[in-house]
Short mmCIF file of C-alpha atoms in Angstrom, two decimals:
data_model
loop_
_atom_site.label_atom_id
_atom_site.label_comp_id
_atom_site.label_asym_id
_atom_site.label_seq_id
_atom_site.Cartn_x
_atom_site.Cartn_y
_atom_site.Cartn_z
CA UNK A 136 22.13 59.43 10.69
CA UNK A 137 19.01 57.49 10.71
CA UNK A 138 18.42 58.05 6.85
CA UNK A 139 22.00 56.48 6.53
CA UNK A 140 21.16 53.35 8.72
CA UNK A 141 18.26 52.84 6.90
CA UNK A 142 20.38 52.56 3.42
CA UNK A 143 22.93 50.23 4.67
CA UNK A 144 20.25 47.97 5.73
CA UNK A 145 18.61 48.28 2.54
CA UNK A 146 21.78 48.12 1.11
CA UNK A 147 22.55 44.67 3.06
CA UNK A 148 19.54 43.32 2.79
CA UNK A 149 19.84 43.62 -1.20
CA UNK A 150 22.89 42.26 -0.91
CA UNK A 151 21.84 39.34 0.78
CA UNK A 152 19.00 38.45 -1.76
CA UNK A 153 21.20 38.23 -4.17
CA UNK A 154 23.72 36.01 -2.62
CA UNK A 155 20.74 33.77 -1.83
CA UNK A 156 19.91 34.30 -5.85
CA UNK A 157 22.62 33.61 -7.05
CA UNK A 158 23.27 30.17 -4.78
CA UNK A 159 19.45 29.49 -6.41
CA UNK A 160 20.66 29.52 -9.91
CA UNK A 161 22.67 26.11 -10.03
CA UNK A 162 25.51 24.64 -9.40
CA UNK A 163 29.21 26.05 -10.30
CA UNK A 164 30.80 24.11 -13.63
CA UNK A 165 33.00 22.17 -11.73
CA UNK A 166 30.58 20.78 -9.63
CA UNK A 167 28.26 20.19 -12.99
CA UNK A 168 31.82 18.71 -14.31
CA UNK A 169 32.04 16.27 -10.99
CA UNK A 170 28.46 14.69 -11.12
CA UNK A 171 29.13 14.38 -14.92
CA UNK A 172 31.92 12.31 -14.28
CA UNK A 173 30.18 10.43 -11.16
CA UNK A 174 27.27 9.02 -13.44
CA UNK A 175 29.33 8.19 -16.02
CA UNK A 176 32.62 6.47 -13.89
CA UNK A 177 28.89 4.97 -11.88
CA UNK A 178 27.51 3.65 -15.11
CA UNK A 179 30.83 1.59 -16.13
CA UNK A 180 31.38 0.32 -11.98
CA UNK A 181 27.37 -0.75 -12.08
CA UNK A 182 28.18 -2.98 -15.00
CA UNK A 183 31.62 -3.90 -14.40
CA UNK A 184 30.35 -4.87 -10.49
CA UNK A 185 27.51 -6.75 -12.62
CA UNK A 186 29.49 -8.96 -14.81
CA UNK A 187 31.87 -9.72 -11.99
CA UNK A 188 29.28 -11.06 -9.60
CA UNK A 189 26.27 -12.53 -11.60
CA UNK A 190 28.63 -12.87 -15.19
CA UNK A 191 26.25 -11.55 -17.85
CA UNK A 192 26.60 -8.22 -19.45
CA UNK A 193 23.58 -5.73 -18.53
CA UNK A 194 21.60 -3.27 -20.15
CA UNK A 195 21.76 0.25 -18.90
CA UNK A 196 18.42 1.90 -19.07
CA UNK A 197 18.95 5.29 -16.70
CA UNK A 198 21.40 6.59 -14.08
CA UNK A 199 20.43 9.10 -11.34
CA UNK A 200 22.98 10.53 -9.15
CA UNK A 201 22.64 10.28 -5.39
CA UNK A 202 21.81 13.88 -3.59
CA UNK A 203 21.91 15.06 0.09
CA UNK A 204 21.22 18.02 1.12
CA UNK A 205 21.61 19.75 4.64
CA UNK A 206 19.29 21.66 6.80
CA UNK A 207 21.63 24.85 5.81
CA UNK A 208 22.67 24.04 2.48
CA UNK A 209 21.48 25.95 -0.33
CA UNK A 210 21.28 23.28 -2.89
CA UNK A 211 21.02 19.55 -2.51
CA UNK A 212 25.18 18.02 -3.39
CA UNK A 213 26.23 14.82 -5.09
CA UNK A 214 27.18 12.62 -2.37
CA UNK A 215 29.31 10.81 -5.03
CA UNK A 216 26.81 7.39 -5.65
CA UNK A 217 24.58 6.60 -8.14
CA UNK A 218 21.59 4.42 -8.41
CA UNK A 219 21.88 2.55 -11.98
CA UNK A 220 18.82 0.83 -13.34
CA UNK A 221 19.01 -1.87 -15.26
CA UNK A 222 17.67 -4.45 -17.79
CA UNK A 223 18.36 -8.36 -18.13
CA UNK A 224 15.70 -9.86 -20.41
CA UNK A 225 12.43 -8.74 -18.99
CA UNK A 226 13.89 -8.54 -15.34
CA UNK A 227 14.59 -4.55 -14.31
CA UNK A 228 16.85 -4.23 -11.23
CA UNK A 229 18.89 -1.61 -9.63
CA UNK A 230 22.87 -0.99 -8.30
CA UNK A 231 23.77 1.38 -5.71
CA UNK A 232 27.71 2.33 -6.28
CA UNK A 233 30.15 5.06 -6.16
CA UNK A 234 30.93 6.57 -8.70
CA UNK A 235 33.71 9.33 -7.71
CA UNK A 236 36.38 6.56 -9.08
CA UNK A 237 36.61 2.98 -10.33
CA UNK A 238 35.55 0.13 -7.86
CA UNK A 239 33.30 -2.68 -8.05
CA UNK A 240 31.64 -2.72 -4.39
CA UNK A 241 28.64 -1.99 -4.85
CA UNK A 242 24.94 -3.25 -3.76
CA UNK A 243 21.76 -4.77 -6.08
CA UNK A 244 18.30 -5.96 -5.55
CA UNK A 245 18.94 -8.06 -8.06
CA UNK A 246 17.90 -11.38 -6.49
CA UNK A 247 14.70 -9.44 -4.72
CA UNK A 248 11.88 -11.23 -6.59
CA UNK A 249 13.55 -14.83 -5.88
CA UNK A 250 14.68 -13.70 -1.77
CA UNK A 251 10.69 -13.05 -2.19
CA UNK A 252 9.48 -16.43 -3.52
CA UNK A 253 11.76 -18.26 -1.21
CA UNK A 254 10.77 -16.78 1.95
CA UNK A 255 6.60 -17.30 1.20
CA UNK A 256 7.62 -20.69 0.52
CA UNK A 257 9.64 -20.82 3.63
CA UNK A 258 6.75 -19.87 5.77
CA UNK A 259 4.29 -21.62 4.12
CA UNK A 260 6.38 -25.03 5.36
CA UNK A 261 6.92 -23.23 9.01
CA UNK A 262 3.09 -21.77 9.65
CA UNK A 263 1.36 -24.63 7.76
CA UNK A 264 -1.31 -22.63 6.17
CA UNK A 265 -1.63 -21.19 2.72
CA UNK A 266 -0.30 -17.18 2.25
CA UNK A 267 -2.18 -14.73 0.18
CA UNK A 268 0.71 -12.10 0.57
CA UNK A 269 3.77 -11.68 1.36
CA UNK A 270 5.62 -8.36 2.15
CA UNK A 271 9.28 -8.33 2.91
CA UNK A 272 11.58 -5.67 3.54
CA UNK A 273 15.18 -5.81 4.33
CA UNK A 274 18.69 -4.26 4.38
CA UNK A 275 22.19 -4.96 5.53
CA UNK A 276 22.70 -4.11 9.16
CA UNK A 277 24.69 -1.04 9.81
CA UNK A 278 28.43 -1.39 10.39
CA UNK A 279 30.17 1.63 12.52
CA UNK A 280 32.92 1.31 9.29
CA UNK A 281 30.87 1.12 6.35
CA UNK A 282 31.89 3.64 3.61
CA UNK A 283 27.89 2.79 1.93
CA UNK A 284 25.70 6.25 2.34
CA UNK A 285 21.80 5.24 3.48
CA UNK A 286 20.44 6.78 0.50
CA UNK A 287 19.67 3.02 -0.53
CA UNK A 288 19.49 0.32 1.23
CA UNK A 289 16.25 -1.64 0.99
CA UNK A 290 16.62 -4.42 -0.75
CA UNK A 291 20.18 -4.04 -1.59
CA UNK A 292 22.92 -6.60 -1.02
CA UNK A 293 26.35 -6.85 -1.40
CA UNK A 294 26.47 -10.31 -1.09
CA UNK A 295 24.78 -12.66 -3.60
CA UNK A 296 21.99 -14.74 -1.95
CA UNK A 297 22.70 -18.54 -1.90
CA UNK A 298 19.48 -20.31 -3.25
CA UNK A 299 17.41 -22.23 -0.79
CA UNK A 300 19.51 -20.07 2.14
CA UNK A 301 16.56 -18.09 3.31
CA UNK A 302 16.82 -19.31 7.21
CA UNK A 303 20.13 -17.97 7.30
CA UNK A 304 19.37 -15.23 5.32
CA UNK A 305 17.18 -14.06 8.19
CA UNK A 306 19.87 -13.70 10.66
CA UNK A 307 22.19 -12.14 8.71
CA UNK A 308 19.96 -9.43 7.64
CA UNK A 309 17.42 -6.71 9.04
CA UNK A 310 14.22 -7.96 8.41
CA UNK A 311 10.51 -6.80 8.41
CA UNK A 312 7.66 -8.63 7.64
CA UNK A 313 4.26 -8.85 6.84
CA UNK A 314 2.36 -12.27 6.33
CA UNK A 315 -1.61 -12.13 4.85
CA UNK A 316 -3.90 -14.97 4.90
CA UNK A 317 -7.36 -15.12 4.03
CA UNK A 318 -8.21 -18.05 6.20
CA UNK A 319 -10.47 -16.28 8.87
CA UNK A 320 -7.90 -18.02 11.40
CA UNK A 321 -8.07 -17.01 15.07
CA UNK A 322 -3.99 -16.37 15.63
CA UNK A 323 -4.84 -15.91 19.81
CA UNK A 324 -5.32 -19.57 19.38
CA UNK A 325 -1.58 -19.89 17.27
CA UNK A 326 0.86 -20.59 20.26
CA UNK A 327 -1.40 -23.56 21.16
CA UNK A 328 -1.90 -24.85 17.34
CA UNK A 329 1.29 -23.90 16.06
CA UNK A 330 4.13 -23.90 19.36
CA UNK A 331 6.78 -24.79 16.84
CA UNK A 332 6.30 -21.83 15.00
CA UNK A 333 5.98 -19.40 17.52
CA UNK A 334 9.33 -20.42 19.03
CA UNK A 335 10.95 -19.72 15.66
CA UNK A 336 9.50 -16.59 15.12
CA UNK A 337 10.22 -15.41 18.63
CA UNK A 338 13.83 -16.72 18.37
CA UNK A 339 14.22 -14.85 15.20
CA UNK A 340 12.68 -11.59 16.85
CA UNK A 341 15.04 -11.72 20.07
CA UNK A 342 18.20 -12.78 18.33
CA UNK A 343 18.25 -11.17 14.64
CA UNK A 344 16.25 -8.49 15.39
CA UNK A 345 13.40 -9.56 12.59
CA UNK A 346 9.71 -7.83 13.06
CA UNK A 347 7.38 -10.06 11.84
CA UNK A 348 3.47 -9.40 11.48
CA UNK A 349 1.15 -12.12 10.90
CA UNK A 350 -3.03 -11.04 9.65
CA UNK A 351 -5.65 -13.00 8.98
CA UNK A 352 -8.67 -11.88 6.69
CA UNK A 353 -11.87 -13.00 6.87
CA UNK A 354 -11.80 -13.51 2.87
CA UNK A 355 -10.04 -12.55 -0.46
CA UNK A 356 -13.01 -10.53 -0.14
CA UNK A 357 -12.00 -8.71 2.77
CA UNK A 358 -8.55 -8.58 1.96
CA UNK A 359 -9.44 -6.53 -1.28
CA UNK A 360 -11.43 -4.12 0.94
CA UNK A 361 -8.74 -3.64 3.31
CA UNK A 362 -8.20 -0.16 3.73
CA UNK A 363 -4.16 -0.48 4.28
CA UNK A 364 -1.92 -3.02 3.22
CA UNK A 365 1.49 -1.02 4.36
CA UNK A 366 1.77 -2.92 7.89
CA UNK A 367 5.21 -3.73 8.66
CA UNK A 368 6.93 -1.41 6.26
CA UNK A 369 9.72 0.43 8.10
CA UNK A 370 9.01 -1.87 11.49
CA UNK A 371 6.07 -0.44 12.38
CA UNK A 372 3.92 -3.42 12.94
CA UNK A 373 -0.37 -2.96 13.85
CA UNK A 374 -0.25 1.06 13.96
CA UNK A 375 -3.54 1.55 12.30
CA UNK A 376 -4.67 -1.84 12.03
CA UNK A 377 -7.92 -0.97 13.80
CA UNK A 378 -9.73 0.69 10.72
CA UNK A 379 -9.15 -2.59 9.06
CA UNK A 380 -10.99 -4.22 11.76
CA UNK A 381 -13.98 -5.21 9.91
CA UNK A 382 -12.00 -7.46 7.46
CA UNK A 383 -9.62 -9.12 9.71
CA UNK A 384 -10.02 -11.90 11.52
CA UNK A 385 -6.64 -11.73 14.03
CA UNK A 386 -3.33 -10.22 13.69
CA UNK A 387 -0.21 -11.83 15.79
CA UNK A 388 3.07 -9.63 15.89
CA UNK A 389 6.64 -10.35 16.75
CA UNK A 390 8.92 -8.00 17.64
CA UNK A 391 11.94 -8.29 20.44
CA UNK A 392 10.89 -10.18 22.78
CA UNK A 393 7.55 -10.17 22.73
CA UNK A 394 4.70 -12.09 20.80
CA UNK A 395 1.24 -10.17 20.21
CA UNK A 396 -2.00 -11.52 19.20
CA UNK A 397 -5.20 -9.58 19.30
CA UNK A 398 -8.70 -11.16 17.86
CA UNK A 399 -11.23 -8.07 16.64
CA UNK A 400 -14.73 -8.03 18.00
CA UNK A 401 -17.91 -6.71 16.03
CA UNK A 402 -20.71 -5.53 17.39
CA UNK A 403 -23.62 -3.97 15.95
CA UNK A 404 -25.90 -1.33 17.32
CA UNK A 405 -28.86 0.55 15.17
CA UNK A 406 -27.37 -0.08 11.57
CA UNK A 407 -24.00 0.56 12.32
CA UNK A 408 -20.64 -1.52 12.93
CA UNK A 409 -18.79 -1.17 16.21
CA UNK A 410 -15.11 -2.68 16.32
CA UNK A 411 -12.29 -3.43 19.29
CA UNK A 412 -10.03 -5.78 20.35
CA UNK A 413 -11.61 -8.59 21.88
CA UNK A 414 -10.34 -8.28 25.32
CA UNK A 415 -13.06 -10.44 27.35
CA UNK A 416 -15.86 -12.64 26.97
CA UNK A 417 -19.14 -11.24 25.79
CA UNK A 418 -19.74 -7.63 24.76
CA UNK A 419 -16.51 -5.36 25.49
CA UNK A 420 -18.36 -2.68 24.63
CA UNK A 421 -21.93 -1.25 25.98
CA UNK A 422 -23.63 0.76 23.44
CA UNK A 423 -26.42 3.21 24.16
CA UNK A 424 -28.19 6.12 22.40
CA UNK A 425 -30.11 8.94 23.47
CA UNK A 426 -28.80 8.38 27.35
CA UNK A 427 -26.78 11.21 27.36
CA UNK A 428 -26.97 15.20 25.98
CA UNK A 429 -25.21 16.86 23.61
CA UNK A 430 -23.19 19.48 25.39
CA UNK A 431 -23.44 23.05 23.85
CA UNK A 432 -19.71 24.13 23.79
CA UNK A 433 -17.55 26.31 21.58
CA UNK A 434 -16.07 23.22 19.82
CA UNK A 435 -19.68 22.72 17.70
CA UNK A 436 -22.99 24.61 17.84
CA UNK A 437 -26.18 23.77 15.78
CA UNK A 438 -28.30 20.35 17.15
CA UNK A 439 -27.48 16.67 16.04
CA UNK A 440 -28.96 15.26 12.84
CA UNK A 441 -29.04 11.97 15.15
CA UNK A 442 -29.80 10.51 18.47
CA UNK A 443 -26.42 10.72 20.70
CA UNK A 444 -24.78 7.50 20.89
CA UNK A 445 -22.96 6.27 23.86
CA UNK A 446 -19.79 3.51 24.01
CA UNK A 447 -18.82 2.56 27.27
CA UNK A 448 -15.69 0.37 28.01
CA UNK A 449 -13.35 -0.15 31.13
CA UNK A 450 -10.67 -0.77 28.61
CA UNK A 451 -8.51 1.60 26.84
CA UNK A 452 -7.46 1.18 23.37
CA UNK A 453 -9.13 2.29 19.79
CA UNK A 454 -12.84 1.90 18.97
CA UNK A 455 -13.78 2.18 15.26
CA UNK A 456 -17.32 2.74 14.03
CA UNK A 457 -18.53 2.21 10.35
CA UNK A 458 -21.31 3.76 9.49
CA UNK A 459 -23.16 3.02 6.40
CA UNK A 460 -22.52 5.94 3.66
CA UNK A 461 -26.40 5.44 2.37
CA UNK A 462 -27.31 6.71 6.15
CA UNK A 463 -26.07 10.05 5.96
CA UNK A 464 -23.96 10.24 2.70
CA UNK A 465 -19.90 11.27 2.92
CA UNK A 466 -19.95 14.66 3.60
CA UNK A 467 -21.72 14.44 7.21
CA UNK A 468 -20.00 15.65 10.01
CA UNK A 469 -19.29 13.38 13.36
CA UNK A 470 -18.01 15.28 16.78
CA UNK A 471 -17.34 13.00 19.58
CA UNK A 472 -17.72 14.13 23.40
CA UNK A 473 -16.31 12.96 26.88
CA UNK A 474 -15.91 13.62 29.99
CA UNK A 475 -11.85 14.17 31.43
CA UNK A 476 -10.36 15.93 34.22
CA UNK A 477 -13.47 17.07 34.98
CA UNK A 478 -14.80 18.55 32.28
CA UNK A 479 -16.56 17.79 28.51
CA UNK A 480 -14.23 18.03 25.84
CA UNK A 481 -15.62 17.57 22.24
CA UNK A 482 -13.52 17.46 18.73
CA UNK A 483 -14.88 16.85 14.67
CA UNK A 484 -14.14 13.46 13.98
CA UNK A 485 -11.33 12.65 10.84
CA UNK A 486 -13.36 10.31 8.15
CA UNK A 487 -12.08 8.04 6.30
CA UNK A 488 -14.40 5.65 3.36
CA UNK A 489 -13.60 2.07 2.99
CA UNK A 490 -12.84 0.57 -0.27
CA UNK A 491 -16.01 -1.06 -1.82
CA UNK A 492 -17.76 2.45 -0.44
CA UNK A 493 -20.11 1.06 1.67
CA UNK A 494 -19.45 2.54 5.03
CA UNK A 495 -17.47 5.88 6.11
CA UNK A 496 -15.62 5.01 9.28
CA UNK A 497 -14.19 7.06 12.62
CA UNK A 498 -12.22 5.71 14.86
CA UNK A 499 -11.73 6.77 18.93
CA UNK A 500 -8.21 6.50 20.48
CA UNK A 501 -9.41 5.53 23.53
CA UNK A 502 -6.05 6.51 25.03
CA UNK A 503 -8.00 7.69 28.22
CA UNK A 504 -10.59 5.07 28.09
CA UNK A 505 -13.48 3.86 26.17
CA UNK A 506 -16.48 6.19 27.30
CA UNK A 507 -16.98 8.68 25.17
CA UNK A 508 -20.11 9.98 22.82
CA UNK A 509 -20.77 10.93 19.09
CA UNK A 510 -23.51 12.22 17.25
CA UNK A 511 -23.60 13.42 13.48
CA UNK A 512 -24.20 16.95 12.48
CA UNK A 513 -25.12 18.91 9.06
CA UNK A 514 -21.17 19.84 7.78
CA UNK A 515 -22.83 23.42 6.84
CA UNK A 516 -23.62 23.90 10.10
CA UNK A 517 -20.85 23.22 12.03
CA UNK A 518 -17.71 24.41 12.25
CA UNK A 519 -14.19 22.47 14.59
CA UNK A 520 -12.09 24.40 16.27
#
């Protein structure tokens, strides 16, 4: 009896191998047959939807067919779009339309490089300052009714965009943006310089929903060294923004109802470059080495290559340190300790290197405070748990 079992599970487990085989070998011929006629029927909507709403014939350069696929699906299935890029002159755009029968509703970014143009200019005239970059994202705000998959949907419009219509524009749409300057402004001081523009951009935030990040760099200089550029994308605003801290200036966000603006502060301490928000006058942070021991715990054994350094702050919120790579090249290790709940806790550091090379960097979440210590230690030595 127990032989027997043993085959029929054998037996089913073979079995279901090859079910899960044979769903890995492709799709059936009629579905091969449907997306063949969805990129095709897509191809003639993208440029009959083309013609009718811009009136010039386009060239079609590729076609991909829109997938989806399930958490329990075995194979990824035509949801029955396509994305259809195209050529006019030198200008390469994209449609986003069905393709399961003729229709011409579809969506473009099209007009994306003039929505662009218009909306730097438009700030330029609001904020009164020149604008190194400009990053804008946007997309149609959902209706409960519309037919559209999210597959695509940055950038794409249904509706043609009315030159010099940007202000509107702006409520119609979900918006995200990013605005760069490399004007070494203080933006803590903008509500005060610029109250005009702050009500707009607040207005804008509360009633269309628009998230809006202003930075200013200290140069072009320190733009180009900026580690990220990729604030704002997808509505997240500052996440991060603290390991550029040693390039920017100020950073003022807008999102819902509320207005942020943080100033960094610099401080340096025995070669190296300490960064926070600048939450008070003077020092925020007190910076110290060789006050305190390294604790021997399971996290790290072996002694420092350096002194232990200690950062003490009231404040919570992140801490970066840059540390020049000549000091102890990239491949040195960095543990922080502190003290929580009663007891030393110590972790390895992540590194990161800045741009131009000259510094690797480690930054402290602070979410429990600023205190904490680091020290550097030989990587060969050491080993994180």
């Amino acid at each position: 009896m127990y032989h027997r079992f043993l085959k029929l599970l054998s037996l089913g487990i073979i079995i279901s191998l090859m079910c899960i085989f044979l769903c890995a070998c492709g799709y059936s011929k009629e579905e091969k047959m449907r997306m063949d006629h969805i990129e095709e029927q897509g191809k003639e909507n993208a440029a009959d939807y083309i013609r009718n709403k811009y009136g010039f014939i386009p060239e079609i350069v590729d076609t991909e067919i829109c997938m989806e696929i399930g958490d329990t699906d075995p194979l990824p299935w035509a949801n029955g779009y396509v994305i259809v890029s195209m050529i006019c002159g030198d200008k390469k755009f994209q449609v986003h339309i069905n393709g399961e029968e003729p229709g011409l509703r579809g969506r473009d970014n099209f007009q994306q490089e003039q929505i662009r143009n218009e909306a730097e200019a438009y700030f330029r005239d609001l904020l009164g300052y020149d604008i190194y970059d400009i990053y804008l994202e946007y997309k149609e705000k959902e209706r409960p009714d519309d037919s559209f998959p999210s597959c695509h949907v940055k950038y794409m419009l249904e509706k043609s965009y009315e030159t010099g219509d940007f202000k509107n524009f702006m409520k119609e749409y979900s918006i995200n943006i990013r605005i760069d300057d490399c004007e070494n402004q203080d933006l803590t001081e903008l509500e005060r310089n610029k109250p005009a523009a702050v009500k707009c951009l607040q207005e804008y935030a509360r009633e269309s929903g628009m998230k809006a990040i202003l930075i200013s760099y200290k140069s072009e200089a320190d733009y180009q060294n900026g580690y990220e550029h990729v604030y704002g994308r997808g509505g997240v605003l500052d996440f991060g923004i603290w390991d550029d801290g040693l390039y920017i200036n100020s950073y003022a966000s807008f999102e819902e109802e509320d207005m942020d603006a943080c100033r960094f502060e610099l401080q340096e301490y025995d070669g190296m470059v300490f960064c926070c928000i600048d939450r008070e006058e003077g020092n925020d942070l007190i910076i110290s080495k060789s006050q305190n021991k390294w604790m021997e715990l399971e996290e790290n054994s072996g002694n420092p290559l350096s002194e232990v350094y200690s950062i003490n702050r009231e404040d919570s919120g992140e801490i970066t340190v840059y540390i020049p790579i000549e000091r102890y090249g990239k491949s040195v290790s960095v543990f922080i300790q502190y003290f929580r709940e009663n007891e030393w806790r110590q972790y390895e550091c992540n590194m990161d290197v800045t741009r131009d090379k000259k510094y690797i960097f480690i930054t402290y979440q602070g979410v429990y405070g600023g205190t904490f210590d680091f020290a550097f230690f030989n990587p060969l030595k050491n080993k994180a748990v």
